[in-house]
């Protein structure tokens, strides 16, 4: 049986359009608000839900997602709570792929086998662990694959052909192309550079390809989803949460995020076909 | 102790010391980290690199640093014969320059146009700013806002040397966060920039490379001790934050079973207070800043803030080779509190006329406990890895003196 990720990309292909992957940090700004966001993402138009696992030292993230991690941790987030949130999401939605993204230490602290078992039970479909390159990921990849959880690999502007071979050798689910060399939420890549990278990666893998980093607007999302198989938007959504929190209106964060997702989704859906 | 043939063969080709070390970095950085490894291997095999390094170490840094018999403290402690390895006499005032010189020569070989570094106490920042001035490369130093406040003299020195000091206001605003921001800079400027890491941590090859550059300390001690006493020392003592001065002293002696080694961590307000930086004594294995090693962390794997009076030891991790040497039982890891270090700081100043940095003051505080219990013919070498000029304001403040 193929997993939810493969089924979703197959469905997108049939529908003749690219997909929208949305990222928010689990538990940001607090568990209940985060739940209200995450549970309603599919209805707002997210094709794949990516959930950040909060970490105290998110080295690959820009200021917006750093702040999201700290807001979540301050309100009691933990890896166990993230898995609870995942399970609640899965109880309401049997089809939308759920991918956890984060850093290795909390997973290592829980124990990779235990984490994988709990993630599987919570209905998680894929993992992106930013600071766990292929050379070091066997202790997570082996149990994850056995449990049917994909290890989604990152390809970047610095990945030359030799490096791409290493990255793609044991990749599964989809490939996440990091469109700019840098941290999240800063620079944006141009259309040509994304198109060239997509062509280069496509030559080496049949896996679906999502593009992220620097994609903020509905137009950018539509363009990236058009060039690849899906576009990932994170910082722009997290910024909606931050704006509400800073204005003292945390209660409005869920609607702000979902409204932004609806706009992104409309653009992505109109982009092809 | 586990029986193995040598303690000096590590790391393996992927940078592991047992389960520790490795390369845990974002994919964007991987090709670059592999480049650094290749370039360093080539430099190591090139005698010209060695010659150039030796020339600067002699005429610019002032090596070899003396091995000094601390006669007054020896008498005061009434036991072991105490020697100081005087790396505080190096140009820039600490052992940090040994490593910075090696790395900037490597950066030049790699054709890099820009240097970044992180710093805690500012010693590594000053040493990096210094070599950047010497080799005419732009330099950005990331430093926690909290550390900027308590190490004002070093901040000004870096600026005088032409470096840009970028305050880091995220997280605990100290060394760990400075490392995070340096890595964020690196990932955004991979092509142009060389990251001079200041300690024996980070992704492979940094822990081994920094150790190699610092091992000049232990190699000199071997020779100097042979000249002074005609034999090897019995015990080596060094402080450990990330652990570069300790690795530099210890590594050449790891396969001499008669040499005992003690690494001194910062116990801050006490191990039970929760406010300390004793990573090996009080932490457990995890993954941060490119390597697997002992970390101060909570049950959920979130990194905890370290605490130490010494900004240079105020880090919740430690070099992976130390983690391994601890598990193998080859090096003993102990800890010393802020107050004990402060007392040793004053003791050394008055007894020997040497104002130590707060970092080696931790090592001395342990020597003060150890030496009296050892016989007179026991030879103890402590690495005086930095001088205390940078700490006078912080110490005055702690002692309630207004400057």
XYZ file of C-alpha atoms in Angstrom:
676
model
C 0.000 0.000 0.000
C 1.356 3.412 -0.859
C 1.378 6.075 1.816
C -0.551 9.304 2.080
C 2.301 11.352 0.623
C 2.499 9.297 -2.565
C -1.297 9.218 -2.870
C -1.570 12.975 -2.434
C 1.048 13.759 -5.084
C -0.604 11.260 -7.437
C -3.946 12.996 -6.871
C -2.374 16.405 -7.535
C -0.953 15.086 -10.758
C -4.331 13.775 -11.812
C -5.882 17.126 -10.952
C -3.195 18.775 -13.060
C -1.989 21.218 -10.456
C 0.783 21.825 -7.978
C 0.286 21.449 -4.255
C 0.507 23.769 -1.277
C 2.556 22.684 1.732
C 1.972 24.811 4.801
C 4.373 25.064 7.712
C 3.591 26.210 11.221
C 5.397 25.468 14.462
C 3.505 23.073 16.723
C 2.230 24.782 19.848
C 2.722 28.317 18.532
C 1.598 30.498 20.231
C -0.051 27.923 22.511
C -1.403 24.412 22.151
C -5.083 25.235 21.702
C -4.538 27.989 19.141
C -2.097 25.794 17.295
C -4.670 22.991 17.293
C -7.294 25.342 15.880
C -4.879 26.255 13.101
C -3.595 22.805 12.260
C -6.917 20.982 12.293
C -8.377 23.462 9.819
C -5.473 23.715 7.409
C -6.766 21.079 4.947
C -10.118 22.799 4.717
C -8.362 26.113 4.063
C -6.496 24.518 1.178
C -3.305 22.955 2.480
C -2.443 19.847 0.489
C 0.291 18.752 2.857
C 0.674 19.848 6.460
C 4.150 20.413 7.793
C 4.444 20.810 11.522
C 7.557 22.211 13.177
C 8.858 20.402 16.238
C 9.922 23.221 18.592
C 13.612 23.401 19.489
C 15.546 25.821 21.658
C 18.285 26.329 19.054
C 16.795 26.352 15.543
C 20.030 27.070 13.690
C 18.629 26.945 10.142
C 15.773 29.311 10.862
C 15.426 33.041 10.535
C 14.089 35.394 13.227
C 10.381 34.685 12.555
C 10.568 30.923 13.016
C 13.093 31.268 15.854
C 10.537 33.387 17.662
C 7.806 30.843 16.888
C 9.915 28.089 18.461
C 10.463 30.153 21.583
C 6.771 31.158 21.859
C 5.792 27.509 21.636
C 8.359 26.334 24.188
C 7.383 29.112 26.554
C 3.783 27.938 26.471
C 4.783 24.366 27.303
C 5.480 22.757 23.934
C 7.534 19.575 23.803
C 8.042 16.746 21.369
C 5.434 14.684 23.231
C 2.912 17.531 22.875
C 3.738 17.851 19.173
C 2.905 14.179 18.735
C -0.354 14.735 20.616
C -1.193 17.527 18.216
C -0.352 15.247 15.293
C -2.710 12.572 16.638
C -5.537 15.105 17.046
C -4.989 16.253 13.476
C -5.030 12.690 12.193
C -8.239 11.877 14.091
C -10.034 14.512 12.003
C -8.313 13.999 8.681
C -7.448 10.567 7.321
C -5.939 11.684 4.016
C -3.823 14.826 4.270
C -0.147 13.960 4.632
C 1.462 15.158 7.844
C 5.180 15.841 7.909
C 7.140 16.756 11.021
C 10.082 19.083 10.580
C 12.694 20.012 13.141
C 16.069 19.337 14.669
C 17.537 16.087 15.843
C 18.203 16.576 19.539
C 14.636 16.308 20.876
C 14.168 13.135 18.795
C 17.464 11.728 20.055
C 16.480 12.609 23.623
C 13.205 10.688 23.259
C 15.027 7.789 21.605
C 14.696 7.222 17.862
C 12.793 3.913 18.131
C 10.361 5.277 20.666
C 9.865 8.466 18.676
C 9.197 6.568 15.456
C 6.671 4.269 17.129
C 4.816 7.226 18.626
C 4.938 9.197 15.377
C 3.529 6.209 13.481
C 0.722 5.840 16.020
C -0.011 9.555 15.701
C -0.415 9.208 11.929
C 2.761 11.004 10.869
C 3.801 10.336 7.262
C 7.196 11.959 6.887
C 10.104 13.508 8.734
C 12.428 16.358 7.835
C 15.303 16.642 10.265
C 17.288 19.686 9.300
C 20.566 18.882 11.036
C 20.637 15.173 10.222
C 22.401 14.692 6.875
C 22.304 11.338 5.039
C 25.688 10.368 6.490
C 24.294 10.441 10.029
C 20.636 9.516 9.676
C 20.696 5.729 9.627
C 19.636 5.388 13.268
C 16.446 7.313 12.458
C 15.925 6.342 8.832
C 15.966 2.596 9.342
C 13.236 2.434 12.011
C 11.244 5.185 10.275
C 11.180 3.385 6.925
C 10.225 0.150 8.661
C 7.241 1.984 10.122
C 6.277 3.406 6.748
C 7.433 6.928 7.602
C 9.297 8.753 4.836
C 12.561 10.578 5.347
C 12.228 13.718 3.262
C 15.609 14.963 2.134
C 16.640 18.527 1.460
C 18.453 19.528 -1.707
C 19.962 23.012 -1.814
C 21.629 25.469 -4.189
C 24.966 24.138 -2.887
C 24.175 20.512 -3.770
C 26.403 19.562 -6.702
C 25.774 16.407 -8.733
C 27.849 14.178 -6.447
C 26.063 15.547 -3.417
C 22.649 15.089 -5.060
C 23.443 11.398 -5.527
C 24.145 11.053 -1.793
C 21.001 12.979 -0.871
C 18.708 11.108 -3.240
C 20.124 7.627 -2.617
C 17.918 6.958 0.395
C 15.327 9.734 0.014
C 11.648 8.865 0.114
C 8.254 10.590 0.074
C 9.294 13.743 -1.740
C 12.360 15.928 -2.124
C 12.350 19.365 -0.559
C 14.333 21.876 -2.607
C 15.642 24.684 -0.393
C 15.552 27.487 -2.960
C 18.085 29.797 -1.335
C 21.341 29.221 0.496
C 20.455 30.698 3.836
C 17.979 30.569 6.667
C 14.201 30.547 6.494
C 12.266 33.687 5.734
C 14.994 35.889 4.332
C 15.933 35.962 0.655
C 13.805 34.724 -2.266
C 15.101 32.857 -5.285
C 14.342 33.936 -8.839
C 12.165 31.923 -11.185
C 15.066 30.906 -13.413
C 17.198 29.591 -10.599
C 14.305 27.495 -9.268
C 13.490 26.183 -12.731
C 17.107 25.178 -13.366
C 17.390 23.391 -10.031
C 14.090 21.579 -10.540
C 15.264 20.333 -13.937
C 18.577 19.179 -12.482
C 16.939 17.282 -9.615
C 14.220 15.785 -11.822
C 16.921 14.181 -13.947
C 18.046 12.213 -10.925
C 14.867 11.204 -9.134
C 11.280 10.266 -9.831
C 10.213 11.509 -6.390
C 7.871 14.522 -6.257
C 9.575 17.828 -5.649
C 8.507 20.606 -3.269
C 10.165 24.022 -3.243
C 10.495 26.131 -0.105
C 12.446 28.987 1.561
C 11.625 32.542 0.562
C 8.111 31.783 -0.745
C 5.779 34.260 0.905
C 3.124 35.560 -1.482
C 0.301 33.754 -3.321
C 1.997 34.652 -6.620
C 5.336 33.200 -5.499
C 3.607 30.072 -4.236
C 1.709 29.609 -7.487
C 4.894 30.040 -9.502
C 6.929 27.590 -7.408
C 4.102 25.014 -7.343
C 3.920 25.359 -11.085
C 7.642 24.807 -11.589
C 7.829 21.867 -9.188
C 5.115 19.665 -7.654
C 4.419 21.763 -4.596
C 5.371 24.997 -2.846
C 6.148 25.298 0.858
C 5.115 28.422 2.755
C 6.213 28.820 6.374
C 7.563 32.143 7.553
C 4.668 34.104 5.997
C 2.176 32.031 8.047
C 4.224 32.176 11.214
C 4.445 35.951 10.768
C 0.611 36.097 10.863
C 0.719 34.435 14.280
C 3.441 36.793 15.508
C 1.468 39.837 14.361
C -1.595 38.721 16.305
C 0.428 37.921 19.419
C 2.224 41.266 19.273
C -1.101 43.075 18.900
C -2.370 41.236 21.972
C -4.905 39.369 19.837
C -3.742 35.749 20.021
C -7.368 34.707 19.696
C -7.339 35.926 16.114
C -4.185 34.016 15.130
C -5.988 30.945 13.822
C -8.259 32.904 11.514
C -5.339 35.044 10.325
C -3.319 31.976 9.343
C -6.240 30.158 7.747
C -7.214 33.233 5.780
C -3.645 33.514 4.452
C -3.705 29.818 3.548
C -6.967 30.279 1.622
C -5.357 33.014 -0.470
C -2.233 30.954 -1.101
C -4.309 27.924 -2.001
C -6.521 29.848 -4.397
C -3.453 31.112 -6.240
C -1.806 27.684 -6.325
C -5.007 26.045 -7.577
C -5.477 28.682 -10.264
C -1.859 28.342 -11.326
C -2.149 25.267 -13.510
C -4.685 23.405 -15.575
C 39.523 1.707 31.662
C 38.747 0.143 28.294
C 41.816 -1.377 26.685
C 42.567 0.032 23.253
C 45.848 0.352 21.362
C 45.829 4.103 21.075
C 43.769 7.068 22.198
C 45.250 9.242 19.479
C 43.862 7.675 16.312
C 40.488 9.418 16.294
C 38.347 10.511 14.689
C 37.295 7.999 12.024
C 36.876 9.154 8.419
C 33.439 10.597 9.151
C 34.614 12.431 12.198
C 33.405 10.113 14.942
C 35.078 9.620 18.294
C 33.151 6.536 19.375
C 29.499 7.629 19.206
C 30.472 11.318 19.435
C 31.407 13.917 16.851
C 30.164 13.482 13.290
C 28.638 16.102 11.021
C 25.182 17.272 12.036
C 24.661 20.330 9.873
C 22.040 21.628 7.467
C 22.372 20.208 3.971
C 23.331 23.627 2.560
C 26.506 23.473 4.645
C 27.453 19.871 3.916
C 29.354 20.485 0.658
C 31.264 23.291 2.330
C 32.128 21.251 5.393
C 33.379 18.490 3.092
C 35.456 21.132 1.257
C 37.044 22.260 4.501
C 37.895 18.651 5.269
C 39.551 18.120 1.876
C 41.432 21.419 2.082
C 42.658 20.668 5.585
C 43.853 17.199 4.607
C 45.780 18.733 1.701
C 47.278 21.440 3.916
C 48.345 18.881 6.503
C 50.179 16.930 3.821
C 51.923 20.050 2.491
C 55.229 20.896 4.226
C 54.881 24.488 3.035
C 51.782 24.902 5.216
C 53.724 23.668 8.213
C 56.636 25.980 7.498
C 54.418 29.017 7.174
C 52.557 28.117 10.362
C 55.834 27.620 12.253
C 57.157 30.975 11.094
C 54.092 32.849 12.388
C 53.985 30.864 15.612
C 57.592 31.787 16.373
C 57.762 35.395 15.246
C 54.178 36.593 15.593
C 52.687 34.579 18.454
C 55.927 34.244 20.398
C 56.073 30.468 20.737
C 57.259 28.394 22.400
C 55.500 29.696 25.482
C 57.535 29.087 28.651
C 57.036 26.190 31.005
C 57.325 27.916 34.355
C 57.980 26.316 37.720
C 55.484 27.988 40.073
C 57.712 27.834 43.119
C 55.679 29.971 45.485
C 52.410 28.166 44.839
C 54.214 24.830 45.051
C 55.443 25.808 48.520
C 52.013 27.118 49.473
C 50.243 23.925 48.465
C 52.976 21.849 50.098
C 52.709 18.860 47.795
C 53.198 18.326 44.084
C 55.670 20.338 42.075
C 53.560 22.756 40.021
C 54.418 24.022 36.549
C 52.412 26.471 34.472
C 52.376 26.230 30.699
C 52.381 29.940 29.968
C 50.052 30.197 26.980
C 48.696 33.413 28.464
C 51.925 35.019 27.246
C 51.016 34.430 23.618
C 50.229 37.410 21.458
C 46.560 38.324 22.175
C 46.753 36.811 25.638
C 45.527 33.265 25.260
C 45.961 29.947 23.470
C 43.223 30.895 20.984
C 45.694 32.447 18.518
C 47.311 29.019 17.831
C 44.112 27.817 16.222
C 43.141 31.075 14.519
C 46.459 31.206 12.733
C 46.030 27.682 11.412
C 42.487 28.294 10.244
C 43.139 31.610 8.554
C 46.061 30.117 6.643
C 43.647 27.412 5.526
C 41.006 30.021 4.595
C 43.610 31.800 2.450
C 44.473 28.525 0.718
C 40.784 27.988 0.005
C 40.484 31.465 -1.499
C 37.877 32.632 1.033
C 37.227 36.370 1.153
C 35.482 36.833 4.475
C 35.896 35.453 8.006
C 33.264 34.903 10.682
C 33.674 33.679 14.244
C 31.763 33.295 17.481
C 33.128 34.286 20.835
C 32.252 33.935 24.496
C 34.881 35.625 26.639
C 36.097 37.457 23.587
C 39.495 35.731 23.531
C 38.707 33.807 20.375
C 37.091 36.897 18.880
C 40.202 38.955 19.598
C 42.471 36.246 18.199
C 40.320 35.981 15.060
C 40.164 39.759 14.630
C 43.938 39.822 15.026
C 44.699 37.303 12.279
C 42.109 38.985 10.054
C 43.979 42.278 10.466
C 47.238 40.481 9.746
C 45.917 38.878 6.573
C 43.672 41.773 5.547
C 40.365 39.909 5.534
C 37.019 41.359 6.675
C 35.916 39.862 9.967
C 32.518 39.542 11.647
C 32.415 38.273 15.227
C 29.158 37.082 16.784
C 28.986 37.653 20.517
C 26.137 37.252 22.984
C 24.758 40.550 24.240
C 25.285 39.335 27.808
C 28.942 38.601 27.087
C 29.432 41.964 25.392
C 28.397 43.587 28.641
C 30.769 41.571 30.808
C 33.787 41.540 28.461
C 33.903 45.183 27.422
C 37.709 45.393 27.047
C 37.753 42.565 24.512
C 34.870 44.072 22.553
C 36.834 47.274 22.185
C 39.990 45.364 21.226
C 38.103 43.587 18.432
C 36.827 46.905 17.127
C 40.332 48.411 17.229
C 41.497 45.466 15.157
C 38.919 46.296 12.519
C 36.374 43.565 13.223
C 32.644 44.077 13.300
C 31.159 42.723 16.545
C 27.538 41.671 16.070
C 25.567 41.416 19.303
C 23.400 38.296 19.576
C 20.176 38.922 21.418
C 18.429 35.589 20.862
C 18.136 32.836 23.480
C 20.514 33.086 26.414
C 22.536 35.846 24.684
C 25.794 34.018 25.316
C 28.174 31.681 23.519
C 25.658 29.039 22.378
C 23.528 31.687 20.700
C 26.585 33.326 19.159
C 27.334 29.936 17.573
C 23.758 29.679 16.264
C 24.005 33.086 14.626
C 27.455 32.375 13.197
C 26.067 29.209 11.608
C 23.123 31.199 10.213
C 25.571 33.662 8.676
C 27.676 30.813 7.267
C 24.745 29.082 5.615
C 23.773 32.334 3.906
C 27.320 33.119 2.728
C 28.729 29.682 1.965
C 30.733 30.624 -1.100
C 32.671 33.573 0.261
C 32.979 32.851 3.944
C 35.233 30.772 6.171
C 33.988 30.097 9.682
C 36.835 30.042 12.217
C 35.396 27.954 15.040
C 37.165 28.662 18.302
C 37.004 25.353 20.055
C 37.260 21.598 19.490
C 33.571 21.363 18.563
C 31.363 21.722 15.498
C 31.064 19.458 12.477
C 34.013 17.312 11.421
C 36.812 18.268 10.633
C 36.689 21.144 13.133
C 37.147 19.187 16.375
C 40.181 17.333 15.000
C 41.561 20.361 13.162
C 41.350 22.692 16.165
C 42.897 19.982 18.337
C 45.765 19.593 15.871
C 46.446 23.328 15.856
C 46.326 23.455 19.666
C 48.459 20.351 20.163
C 51.532 22.549 19.900
C 50.870 23.213 23.606
C 51.314 19.583 24.648
C 54.192 18.959 22.240
C 56.115 21.866 23.730
C 55.365 20.698 27.266
C 56.800 17.279 26.418
C 60.058 18.811 25.228
C 60.290 21.442 27.923
C 59.558 18.958 30.689
C 62.224 16.677 29.320
C 64.704 19.544 29.530
C 63.541 20.633 32.997
C 63.036 17.303 34.749
C 64.273 14.678 32.321
C 60.937 12.885 32.362
C 57.240 13.072 31.613
C 54.882 14.951 33.928
C 52.624 12.919 36.243
C 49.439 14.961 36.029
C 48.058 17.483 33.533
C 45.270 19.867 34.519
C 43.314 22.186 32.226
C 39.963 23.945 32.253
C 37.225 22.880 29.844
C 34.463 24.903 28.255
C 34.462 23.687 24.679
C 37.813 22.185 25.577
C 40.421 23.434 23.097
C 43.215 24.291 25.519
C 42.723 20.982 27.335
C 42.778 18.955 24.098
C 45.892 20.837 23.035
C 47.688 19.975 26.249
C 46.379 16.415 26.608
C 46.487 14.994 23.104
C 50.252 14.439 22.780
C 50.187 12.557 26.119
C 47.087 10.392 25.637
C 49.131 7.261 24.954
C 51.430 7.724 27.939
C 49.700 5.600 30.574
C 51.731 7.178 33.383
C 50.282 10.616 32.702
C 47.041 11.371 34.547
C 44.797 14.010 33.020
C 42.181 16.106 34.743
C 39.801 18.451 32.970
C 38.055 21.074 35.059
C 34.538 22.188 34.160
C 32.745 25.238 35.504
C 30.309 24.365 38.290
C 28.956 27.918 38.411
C 26.855 28.398 41.538
C 27.160 24.659 42.254
C 26.113 21.493 40.433
C 22.899 21.236 42.457
C 21.916 24.847 41.779
C 21.081 24.118 38.154
C 23.229 27.143 37.316
C 26.446 25.667 36.011
C 28.352 24.831 32.821
C 29.641 21.380 33.810
C 28.517 19.631 30.664
C 30.125 16.243 31.187
C 29.540 16.112 34.932
C 25.947 17.309 34.695
C 24.786 16.680 31.119
C 24.021 13.794 28.797
C 24.697 12.979 25.142
C 22.835 14.888 22.464
C 23.301 16.685 19.149
C 24.003 20.407 18.788
C 26.172 22.704 16.666
C 27.249 20.035 14.249
C 28.304 17.272 16.613
C 27.096 14.657 19.031
C 28.455 15.259 22.494
C 27.465 15.832 26.114
C 24.970 18.684 26.449
C 23.108 20.471 29.183
C 19.510 19.785 28.225
C 16.115 19.083 29.711
C 14.191 15.804 29.418
C 12.674 17.003 26.119
C 16.080 17.625 24.530
C 15.816 21.415 24.731
C 19.221 22.963 25.345
C 19.579 24.632 28.723
C 21.443 27.796 29.464
C 24.843 27.343 30.988
C 26.076 29.512 33.803
C 29.610 30.438 34.739
C 31.415 33.492 36.033
C 33.791 32.810 33.172
C 32.295 33.719 29.807
C 34.765 31.376 28.109
C 33.390 28.327 29.935
C 29.752 29.391 29.717
C 28.687 26.871 27.070
C 26.205 23.968 27.390
C 28.288 21.628 25.200
C 31.825 20.278 25.059
C 34.090 18.969 22.311
C 33.183 15.437 21.180
C 36.659 14.057 21.791
C 36.299 15.044 25.445
C 32.968 13.202 25.579
C 34.719 10.114 24.259
C 37.774 10.437 26.524
C 35.398 10.699 29.461
C 33.490 7.570 28.506
C 36.760 5.714 27.893
C 37.980 6.752 31.324
C 41.192 8.245 29.927
C 40.570 11.760 31.217
C 38.955 12.598 34.509
C 36.312 15.362 34.471
C 35.770 17.397 37.632
C 34.220 20.767 38.344
C 34.919 23.936 40.286
C 32.480 26.673 41.373
C 32.518 30.410 40.585
C 33.624 31.168 44.135
C 36.473 28.663 44.076
C 37.688 30.071 40.756
C 37.485 33.616 42.098
C 39.595 32.617 45.082
C 42.191 30.960 42.842
C 42.201 34.078 40.650
C 43.262 36.183 43.637
C 45.633 33.595 45.014
C 47.561 33.308 41.762
C 47.762 37.060 41.348
C 49.363 37.546 44.761
C 51.461 34.407 45.026
C 52.940 34.359 41.535
C 52.370 37.832 40.128
C 50.332 36.284 37.357
C 46.757 37.466 36.920
C 45.082 34.469 35.305
C 41.975 34.567 33.173
C 38.899 33.266 34.998
C 39.015 30.173 32.777
C 42.406 28.801 33.951
C 41.536 30.077 37.435
C 39.121 27.134 37.424
C 41.994 24.778 36.643
C 44.058 26.336 39.416
C 41.220 25.987 41.917
C 41.307 22.261 41.274
C 45.096 22.192 41.496
C 44.721 23.796 44.912
C 42.654 20.793 46.005
C 44.845 18.220 44.290
C 48.432 19.358 44.864
C 48.499 19.226 48.685
C 47.562 15.529 48.586
C 50.380 14.597 46.199
C 54.033 13.829 47.062
C 56.810 16.366 46.451
C 58.229 14.435 43.529
C 54.882 14.451 41.718
C 55.024 16.766 38.713
C 51.846 18.627 37.880
C 51.418 20.807 34.789
C 48.565 23.268 34.560
C 47.727 25.101 31.369
C 47.648 28.822 32.060
C 45.692 29.288 28.869
C 44.770 32.958 29.204
C 45.585 36.116 31.081
C 43.154 37.961 33.291
C 43.292 41.505 31.948
C 39.932 41.024 30.271
C 38.382 39.895 33.569
C 39.433 42.689 35.894
C 36.139 44.562 35.550
C 34.023 41.455 36.092
C 36.105 40.384 39.085
C 36.081 43.867 40.607
C 32.326 43.897 40.245
C 32.046 40.476 41.882
C 34.292 41.599 44.754
C 32.226 44.734 45.230
C 35.007 47.098 44.121
C 34.071 50.167 42.077
C 36.600 50.941 39.318
